[in-house]
Tab-separated table of C-alpha atoms and ligand atoms in Angstrom:
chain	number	residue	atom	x	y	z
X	1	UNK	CA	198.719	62.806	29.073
X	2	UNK	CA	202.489	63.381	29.556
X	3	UNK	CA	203.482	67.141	29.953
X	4	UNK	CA	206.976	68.359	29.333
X	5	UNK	CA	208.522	71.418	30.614
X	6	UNK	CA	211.651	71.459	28.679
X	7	UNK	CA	213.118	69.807	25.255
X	8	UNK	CA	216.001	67.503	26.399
X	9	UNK	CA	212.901	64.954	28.469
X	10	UNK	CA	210.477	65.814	25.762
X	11	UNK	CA	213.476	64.682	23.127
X	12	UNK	CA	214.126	61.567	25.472
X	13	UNK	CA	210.595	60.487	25.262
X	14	UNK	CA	210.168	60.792	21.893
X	15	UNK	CA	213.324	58.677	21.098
X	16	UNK	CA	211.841	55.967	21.976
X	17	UNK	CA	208.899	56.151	19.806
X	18	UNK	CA	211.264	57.370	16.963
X	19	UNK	CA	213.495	53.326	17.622
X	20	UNK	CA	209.866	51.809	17.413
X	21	UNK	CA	208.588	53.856	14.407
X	22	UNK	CA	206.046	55.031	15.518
X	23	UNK	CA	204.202	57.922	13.583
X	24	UNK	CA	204.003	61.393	15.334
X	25	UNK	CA	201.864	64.115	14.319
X	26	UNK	CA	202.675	67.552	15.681
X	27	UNK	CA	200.194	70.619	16.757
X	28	UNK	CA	201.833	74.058	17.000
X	29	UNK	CA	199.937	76.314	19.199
X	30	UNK	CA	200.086	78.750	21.102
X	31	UNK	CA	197.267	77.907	24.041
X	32	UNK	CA	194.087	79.809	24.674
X	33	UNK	CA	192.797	76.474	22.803
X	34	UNK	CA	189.214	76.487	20.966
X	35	UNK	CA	187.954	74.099	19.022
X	36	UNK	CA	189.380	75.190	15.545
X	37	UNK	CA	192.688	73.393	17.538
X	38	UNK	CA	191.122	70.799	18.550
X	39	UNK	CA	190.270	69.573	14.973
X	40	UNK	CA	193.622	69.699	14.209
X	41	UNK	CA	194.287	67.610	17.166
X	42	UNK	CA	192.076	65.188	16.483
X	43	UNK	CA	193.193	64.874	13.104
X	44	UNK	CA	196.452	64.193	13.779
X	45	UNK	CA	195.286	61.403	16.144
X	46	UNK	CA	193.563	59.971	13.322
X	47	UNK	CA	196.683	59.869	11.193
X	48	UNK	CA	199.305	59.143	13.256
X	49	UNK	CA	200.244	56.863	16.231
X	50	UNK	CA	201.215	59.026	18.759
X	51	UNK	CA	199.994	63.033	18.696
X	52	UNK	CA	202.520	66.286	20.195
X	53	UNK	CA	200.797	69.669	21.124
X	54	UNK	CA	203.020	72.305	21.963
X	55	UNK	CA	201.752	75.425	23.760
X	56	UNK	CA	204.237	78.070	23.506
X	57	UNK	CA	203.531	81.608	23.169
X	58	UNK	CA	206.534	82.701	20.914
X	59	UNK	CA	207.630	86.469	21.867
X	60	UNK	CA	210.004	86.758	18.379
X	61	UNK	CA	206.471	86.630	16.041
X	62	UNK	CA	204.540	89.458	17.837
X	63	UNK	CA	205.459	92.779	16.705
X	64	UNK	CA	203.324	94.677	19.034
X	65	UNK	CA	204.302	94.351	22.737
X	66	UNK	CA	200.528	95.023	23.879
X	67	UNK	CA	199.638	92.280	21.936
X	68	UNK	CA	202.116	89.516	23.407
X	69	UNK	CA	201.086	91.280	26.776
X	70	UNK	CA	197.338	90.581	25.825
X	71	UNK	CA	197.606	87.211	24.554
X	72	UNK	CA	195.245	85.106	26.414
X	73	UNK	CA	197.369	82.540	28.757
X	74	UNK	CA	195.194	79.630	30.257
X	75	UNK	CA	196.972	76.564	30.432
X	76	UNK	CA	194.878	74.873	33.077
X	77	UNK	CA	192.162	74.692	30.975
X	78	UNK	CA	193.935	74.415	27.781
X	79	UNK	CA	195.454	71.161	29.704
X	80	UNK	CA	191.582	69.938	30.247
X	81	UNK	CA	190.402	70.831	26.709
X	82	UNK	CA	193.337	68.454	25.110
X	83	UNK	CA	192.769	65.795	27.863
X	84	UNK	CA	188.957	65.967	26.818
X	85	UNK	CA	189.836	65.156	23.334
X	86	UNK	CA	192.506	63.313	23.098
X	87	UNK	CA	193.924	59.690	25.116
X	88	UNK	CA	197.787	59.518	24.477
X	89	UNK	CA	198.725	62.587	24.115
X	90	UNK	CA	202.543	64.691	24.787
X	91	UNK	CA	202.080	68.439	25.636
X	92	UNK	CA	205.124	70.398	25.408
X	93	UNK	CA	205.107	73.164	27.001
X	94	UNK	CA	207.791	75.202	27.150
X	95	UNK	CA	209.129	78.809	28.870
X	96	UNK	CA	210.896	81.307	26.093
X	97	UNK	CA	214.753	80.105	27.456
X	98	UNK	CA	213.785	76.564	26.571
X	99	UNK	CA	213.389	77.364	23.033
X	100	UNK	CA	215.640	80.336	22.612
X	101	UNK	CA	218.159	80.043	25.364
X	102	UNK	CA	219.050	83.153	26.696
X	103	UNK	CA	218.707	85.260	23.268
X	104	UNK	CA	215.224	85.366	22.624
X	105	UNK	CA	215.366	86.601	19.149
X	106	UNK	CA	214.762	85.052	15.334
X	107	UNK	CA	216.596	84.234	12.389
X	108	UNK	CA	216.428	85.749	9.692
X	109	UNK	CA	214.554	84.460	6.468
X	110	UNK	CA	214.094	84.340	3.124
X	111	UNK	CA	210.607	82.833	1.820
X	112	UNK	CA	211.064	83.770	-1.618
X	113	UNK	CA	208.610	86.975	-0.992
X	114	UNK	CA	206.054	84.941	0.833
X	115	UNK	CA	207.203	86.405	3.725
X	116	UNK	CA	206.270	89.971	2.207
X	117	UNK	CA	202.751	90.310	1.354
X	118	UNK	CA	199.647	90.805	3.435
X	119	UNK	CA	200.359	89.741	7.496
X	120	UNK	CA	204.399	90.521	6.693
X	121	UNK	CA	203.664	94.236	5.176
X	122	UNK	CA	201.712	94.862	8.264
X	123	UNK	CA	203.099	92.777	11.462
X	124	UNK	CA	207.355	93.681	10.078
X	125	UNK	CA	209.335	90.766	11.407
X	126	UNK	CA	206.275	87.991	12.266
X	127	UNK	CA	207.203	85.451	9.743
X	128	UNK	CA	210.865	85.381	11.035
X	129	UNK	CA	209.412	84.658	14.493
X	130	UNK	CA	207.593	81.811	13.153
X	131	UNK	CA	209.929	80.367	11.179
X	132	UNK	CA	212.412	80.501	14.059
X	133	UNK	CA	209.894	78.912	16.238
X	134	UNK	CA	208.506	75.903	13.745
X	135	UNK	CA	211.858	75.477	12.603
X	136	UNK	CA	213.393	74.904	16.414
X	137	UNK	CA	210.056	72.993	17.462
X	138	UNK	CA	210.309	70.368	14.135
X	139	UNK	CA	214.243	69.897	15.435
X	140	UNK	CA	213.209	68.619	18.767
X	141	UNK	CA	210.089	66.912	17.777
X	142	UNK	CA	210.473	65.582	14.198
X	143	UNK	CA	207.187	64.662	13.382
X	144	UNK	CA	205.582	62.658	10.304
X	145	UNK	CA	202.903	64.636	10.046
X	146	UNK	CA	202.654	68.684	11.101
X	147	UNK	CA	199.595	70.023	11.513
X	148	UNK	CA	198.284	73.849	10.390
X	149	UNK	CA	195.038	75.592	9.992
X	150	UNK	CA	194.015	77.282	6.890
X	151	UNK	CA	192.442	80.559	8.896
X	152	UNK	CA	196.507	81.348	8.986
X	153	UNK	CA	196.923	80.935	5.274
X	154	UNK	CA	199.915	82.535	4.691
X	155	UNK	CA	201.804	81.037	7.717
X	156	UNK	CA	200.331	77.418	5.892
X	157	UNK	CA	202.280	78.976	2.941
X	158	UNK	CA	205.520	79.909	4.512
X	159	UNK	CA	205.768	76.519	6.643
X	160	UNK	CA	205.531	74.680	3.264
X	161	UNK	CA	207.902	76.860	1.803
X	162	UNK	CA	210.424	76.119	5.042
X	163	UNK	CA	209.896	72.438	4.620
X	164	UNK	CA	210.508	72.570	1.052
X	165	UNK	CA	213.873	74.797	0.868
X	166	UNK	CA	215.354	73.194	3.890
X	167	UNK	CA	214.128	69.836	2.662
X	168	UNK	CA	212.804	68.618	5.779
X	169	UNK	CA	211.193	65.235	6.065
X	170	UNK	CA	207.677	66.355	7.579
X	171	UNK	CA	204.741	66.493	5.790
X	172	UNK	CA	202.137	69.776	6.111
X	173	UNK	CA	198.938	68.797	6.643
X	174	UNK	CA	196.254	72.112	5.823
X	175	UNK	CA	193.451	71.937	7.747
X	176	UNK	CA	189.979	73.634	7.139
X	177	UNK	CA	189.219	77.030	9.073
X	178	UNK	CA	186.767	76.270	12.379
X	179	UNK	CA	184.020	78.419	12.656
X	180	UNK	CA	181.814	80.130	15.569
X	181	UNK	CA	178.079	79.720	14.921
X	182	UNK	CA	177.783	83.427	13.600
X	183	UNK	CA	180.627	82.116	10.575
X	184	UNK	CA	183.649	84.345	12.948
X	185	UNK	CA	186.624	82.466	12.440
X	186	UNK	CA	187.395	80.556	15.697
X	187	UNK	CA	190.556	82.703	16.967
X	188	UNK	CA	191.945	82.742	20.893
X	189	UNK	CA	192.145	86.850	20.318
X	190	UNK	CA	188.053	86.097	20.043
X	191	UNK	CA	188.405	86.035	24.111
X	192	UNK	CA	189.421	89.856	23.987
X	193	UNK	CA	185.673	90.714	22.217
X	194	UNK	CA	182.761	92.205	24.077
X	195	UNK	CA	179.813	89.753	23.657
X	196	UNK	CA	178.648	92.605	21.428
X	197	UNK	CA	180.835	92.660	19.168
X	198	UNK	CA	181.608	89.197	19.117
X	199	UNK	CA	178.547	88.782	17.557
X	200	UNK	CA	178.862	91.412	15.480
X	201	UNK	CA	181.955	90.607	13.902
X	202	UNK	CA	180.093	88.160	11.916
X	203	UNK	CA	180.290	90.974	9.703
X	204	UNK	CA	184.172	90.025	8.557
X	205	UNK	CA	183.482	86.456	7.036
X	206	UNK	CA	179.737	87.752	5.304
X	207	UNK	CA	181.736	90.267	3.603
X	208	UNK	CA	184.279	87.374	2.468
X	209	UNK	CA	181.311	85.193	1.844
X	210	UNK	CA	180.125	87.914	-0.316
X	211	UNK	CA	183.656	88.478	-2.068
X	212	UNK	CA	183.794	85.011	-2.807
X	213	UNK	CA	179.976	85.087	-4.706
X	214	UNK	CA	180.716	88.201	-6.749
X	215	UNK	CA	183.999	86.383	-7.477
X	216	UNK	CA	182.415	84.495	-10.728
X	217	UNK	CA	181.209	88.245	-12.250
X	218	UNK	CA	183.158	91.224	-11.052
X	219	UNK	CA	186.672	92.575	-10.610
X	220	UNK	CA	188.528	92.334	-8.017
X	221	UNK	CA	188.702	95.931	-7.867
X	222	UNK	CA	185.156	95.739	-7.498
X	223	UNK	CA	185.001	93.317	-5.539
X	224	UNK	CA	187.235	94.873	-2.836
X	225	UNK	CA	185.448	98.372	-2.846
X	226	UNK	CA	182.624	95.734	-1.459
X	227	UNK	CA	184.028	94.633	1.338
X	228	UNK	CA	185.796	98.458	1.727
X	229	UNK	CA	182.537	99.871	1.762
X	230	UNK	CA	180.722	97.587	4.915
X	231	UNK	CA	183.661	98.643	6.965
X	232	UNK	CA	183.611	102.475	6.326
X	233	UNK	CA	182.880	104.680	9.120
X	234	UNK	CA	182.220	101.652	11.114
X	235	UNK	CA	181.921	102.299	15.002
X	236	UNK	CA	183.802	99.647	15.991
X	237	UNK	CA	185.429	97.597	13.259
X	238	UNK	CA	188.658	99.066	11.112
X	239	UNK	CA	189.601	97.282	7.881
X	240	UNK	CA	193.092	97.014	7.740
X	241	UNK	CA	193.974	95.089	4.321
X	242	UNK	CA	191.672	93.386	1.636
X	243	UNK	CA	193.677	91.705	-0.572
X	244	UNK	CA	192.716	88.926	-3.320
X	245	UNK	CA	195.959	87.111	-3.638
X	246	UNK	CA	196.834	84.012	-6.185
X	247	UNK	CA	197.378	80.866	-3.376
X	248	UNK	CA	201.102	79.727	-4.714
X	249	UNK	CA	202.747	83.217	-4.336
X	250	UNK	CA	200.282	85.106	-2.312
X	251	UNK	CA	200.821	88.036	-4.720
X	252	UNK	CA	197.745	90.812	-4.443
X	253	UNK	CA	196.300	90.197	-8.082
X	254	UNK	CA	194.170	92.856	-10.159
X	255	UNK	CA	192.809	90.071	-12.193
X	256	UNK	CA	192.322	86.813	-11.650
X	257	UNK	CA	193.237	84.099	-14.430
X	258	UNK	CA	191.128	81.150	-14.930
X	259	UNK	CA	193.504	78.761	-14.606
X	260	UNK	CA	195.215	79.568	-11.126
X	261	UNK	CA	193.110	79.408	-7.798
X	262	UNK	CA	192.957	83.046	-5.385
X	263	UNK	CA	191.891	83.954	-1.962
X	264	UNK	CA	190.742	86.635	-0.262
X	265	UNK	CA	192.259	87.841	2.521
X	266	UNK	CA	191.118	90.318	5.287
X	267	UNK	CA	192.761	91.849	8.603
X	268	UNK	CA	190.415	94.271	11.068
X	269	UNK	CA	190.579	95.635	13.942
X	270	UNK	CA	187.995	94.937	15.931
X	271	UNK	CA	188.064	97.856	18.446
X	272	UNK	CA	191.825	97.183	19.016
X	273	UNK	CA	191.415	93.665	18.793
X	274	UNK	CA	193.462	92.496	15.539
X	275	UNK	CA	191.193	89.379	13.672
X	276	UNK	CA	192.598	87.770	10.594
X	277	UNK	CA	190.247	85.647	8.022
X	278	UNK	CA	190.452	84.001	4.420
X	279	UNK	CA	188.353	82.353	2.034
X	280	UNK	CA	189.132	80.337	-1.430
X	281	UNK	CA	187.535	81.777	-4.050
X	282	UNK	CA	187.162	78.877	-6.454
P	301	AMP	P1	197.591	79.598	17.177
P	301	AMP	O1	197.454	79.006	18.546
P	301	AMP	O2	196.630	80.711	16.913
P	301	AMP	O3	199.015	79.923	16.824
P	301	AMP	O4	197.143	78.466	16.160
P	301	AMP	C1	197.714	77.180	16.192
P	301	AMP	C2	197.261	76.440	14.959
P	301	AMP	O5	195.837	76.355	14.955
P	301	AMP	C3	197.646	77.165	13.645
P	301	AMP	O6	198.025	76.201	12.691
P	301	AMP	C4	196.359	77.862	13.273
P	301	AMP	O7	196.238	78.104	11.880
P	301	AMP	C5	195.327	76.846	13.735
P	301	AMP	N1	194.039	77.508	13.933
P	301	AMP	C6	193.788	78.626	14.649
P	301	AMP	N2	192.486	78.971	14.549
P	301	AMP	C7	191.907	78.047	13.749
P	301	AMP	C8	190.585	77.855	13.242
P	301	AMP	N3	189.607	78.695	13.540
P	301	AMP	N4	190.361	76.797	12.444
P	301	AMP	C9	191.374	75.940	12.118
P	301	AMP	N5	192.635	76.061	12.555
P	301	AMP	C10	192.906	77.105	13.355
C-alpha cells in the first residue's frame, strides 16, 4: 500500500501508470470505512489495473458544523481495513489545504435542478461541496473508472451529471447499497447509534421495503402516509423527507408512469443522528 499525504507525489506516482496505460479506478470516501466501501473497492480492483482510495473528510459539503465535528475519524484502522482487502493499492489522504489551498470553500454549481431536490432542500449548499471536491479529486487522479454507491443516490446522480456537462473522460460506475444484517444501510454515521437503536433502525429500510411492495397497487400519496405513519410519535426516530422521485430528474412525483423507473427516498433522524436510505421501486 502506498499512502500519499499531498497531490503533487500522489500526481507523480500516478504519471507513471498514466505513460504505461494502465487502468485506474478511483474510491471517494471519506474514512470511517465499512464494508459497503469495501465493495466498491474491491470492485474497482476487479475492473481496473491499479485501484485509488481517497479518505478526505470534505468541510465545504457539511452544512451542519456538529456534524463535520462528529464525523467519525479513524484512519488507522481505515488504513488496516483497505490493506485487508486490497494488494496494490494508493491511499490518498489528504488535509483540507491540500485540496483547497488556503480558501476552503466550493464552487458554485448548476446540476440542472438535481442539485435541488431531496438532500439539497434540506443540507443548503452540500452538492456544491461535493462537486468541488469530486471535481478537484478527478483533476489530480484521472481515473478510468470512478466508483459510487447507490445508498447516496442523488450524489450518483449529480456526479453523472458533472461528468456529463463538463465532458470528462471517467466513467461512473453505481454500485449496489451494502447492508447490516438487520437490512440498515451500512453508513459510517451508524458508529454514532446506541446498540439499541442500531438495531432498531431496521425500522427505516422495512418501511422502504414496504413502500416498494405497495408500489405495484397504491399511490404514492398512499404510499408515503405509510411510511409517515411508522415514524409518528416515534421515541427516538424523526422522519425528515419521504419522497418518491422519478431516477433521471429526481423530481418528487404524485404519480408514477409506467414507463419511467422511481425511487423512494427517506432521511431520519435517528436521535440526532442524520441516516439517509433509497430503494428502486421497479
Ligand atoms: P462516504 O465515505 O460516506 O462519503 O461514502 C463513500 C462512497 O461509498 C460513496 O460513493 C457512497 O455512496 C458509498 N457508500 C457508502 N455507504 C455505502 C453502502 N452502504 N453501500 C454501498 N456504497 C456505500
Amino acid at each position: 500500500m502506498l499512502i500519499f499525504k499531498d497531490h503533487k507525489s500522489l500526481v507523480e506516482h500516478l504519471i507513471s501508470l498514466h505513460l504505461l496505460h494502465k487502468t485506474i479506478g478511483f474510491v471517494p470516501t471519506m474514512g470511517a470505512l465499512h464494508m459497503g466501501h469495501v465493495s466498491l473497492m474491491t470492485r474497482a480492483a476487479q475492473e481496473n489495473d491499479h485501484v485509488v482510495v481517497s479518505i478526505f473528510v470534505n468541510p465545504t459539503q457539511f452544512n451542519n458544523p456538529e456534524d463535520l465535528e462528529k464525523y467519525p475519524r479513524t484512519l488507522e484502522k481505515d488504513l488496516a481495513i483497505i490493506g485487508a482487502h486490497l494488494n496494490n493499492v494508493v491511499v490518498y489522504t489528504p488535509e483540507p489545504s491540500d485540496i483547497y489551498g488556503s480558501q476552503v470553500v466550493s464552487k458554485t454549481f448548476d446540476f440542472e435542478g438535481l442539485e435541488h431536490q431531496m438532500e439539497g432542500k434540506f443540507r443548503p449548499g452540500h452538492f456544491d461541496g461535493v462537486g468541488t471536491v469530486v471535481s478537484k479529486l478527478f483533476e489530480i487522479v484521472r481515473p478510468h473508472n470512478a466508483y459510487f454507491g447507490e445508498k447516496d443516490f442523488q450524489q450518483l446522480q449529480i456526479i453523472r451529471k458533472l461528468v456529463q456537462l463538463r465532458k470528462l473522460p471517467v466513467h461512473i460506475v453505481p454500485c449496489p447499497i451494502s447492508r447490516e444484517e438487520n437490512g440498515l444501510a451500512m453508513s459510517s454515521r451508524n458508529e454514532r447509534l446506541s446498540p439499541e437503536i442500531r438495531k432498531e433502525a431496521s425500522l427505516i429500510y422495512e418501511t422502504l421495503l414496504n413502500a416498494s411492495s405497495m408500489s405495484k397497487t397504491a399511490t404514492v400519496q398512499e404510499l408515503k402516509n405509510k411510511v409517515m405513519e411508522a415514524f409518528e410519535n416515534h421515541p427516538h426516530f424523526t422522519l425528515e423527507y419521504i419522497e418518491i422521485a422519478e431516477e433521471n430528474t429526481l423530481i418528487p412525483s404524485e404519480i408514477m408512469s409506467p414507463d419511467k423507473s422511481y425511487r423512494a427516498f427517506i432521511a431520519v433522524f435517528a436521535d440526532n443522528v442524520r441516516l439517509i436510505d433509497t430503494i428502486s421501486l421497479k
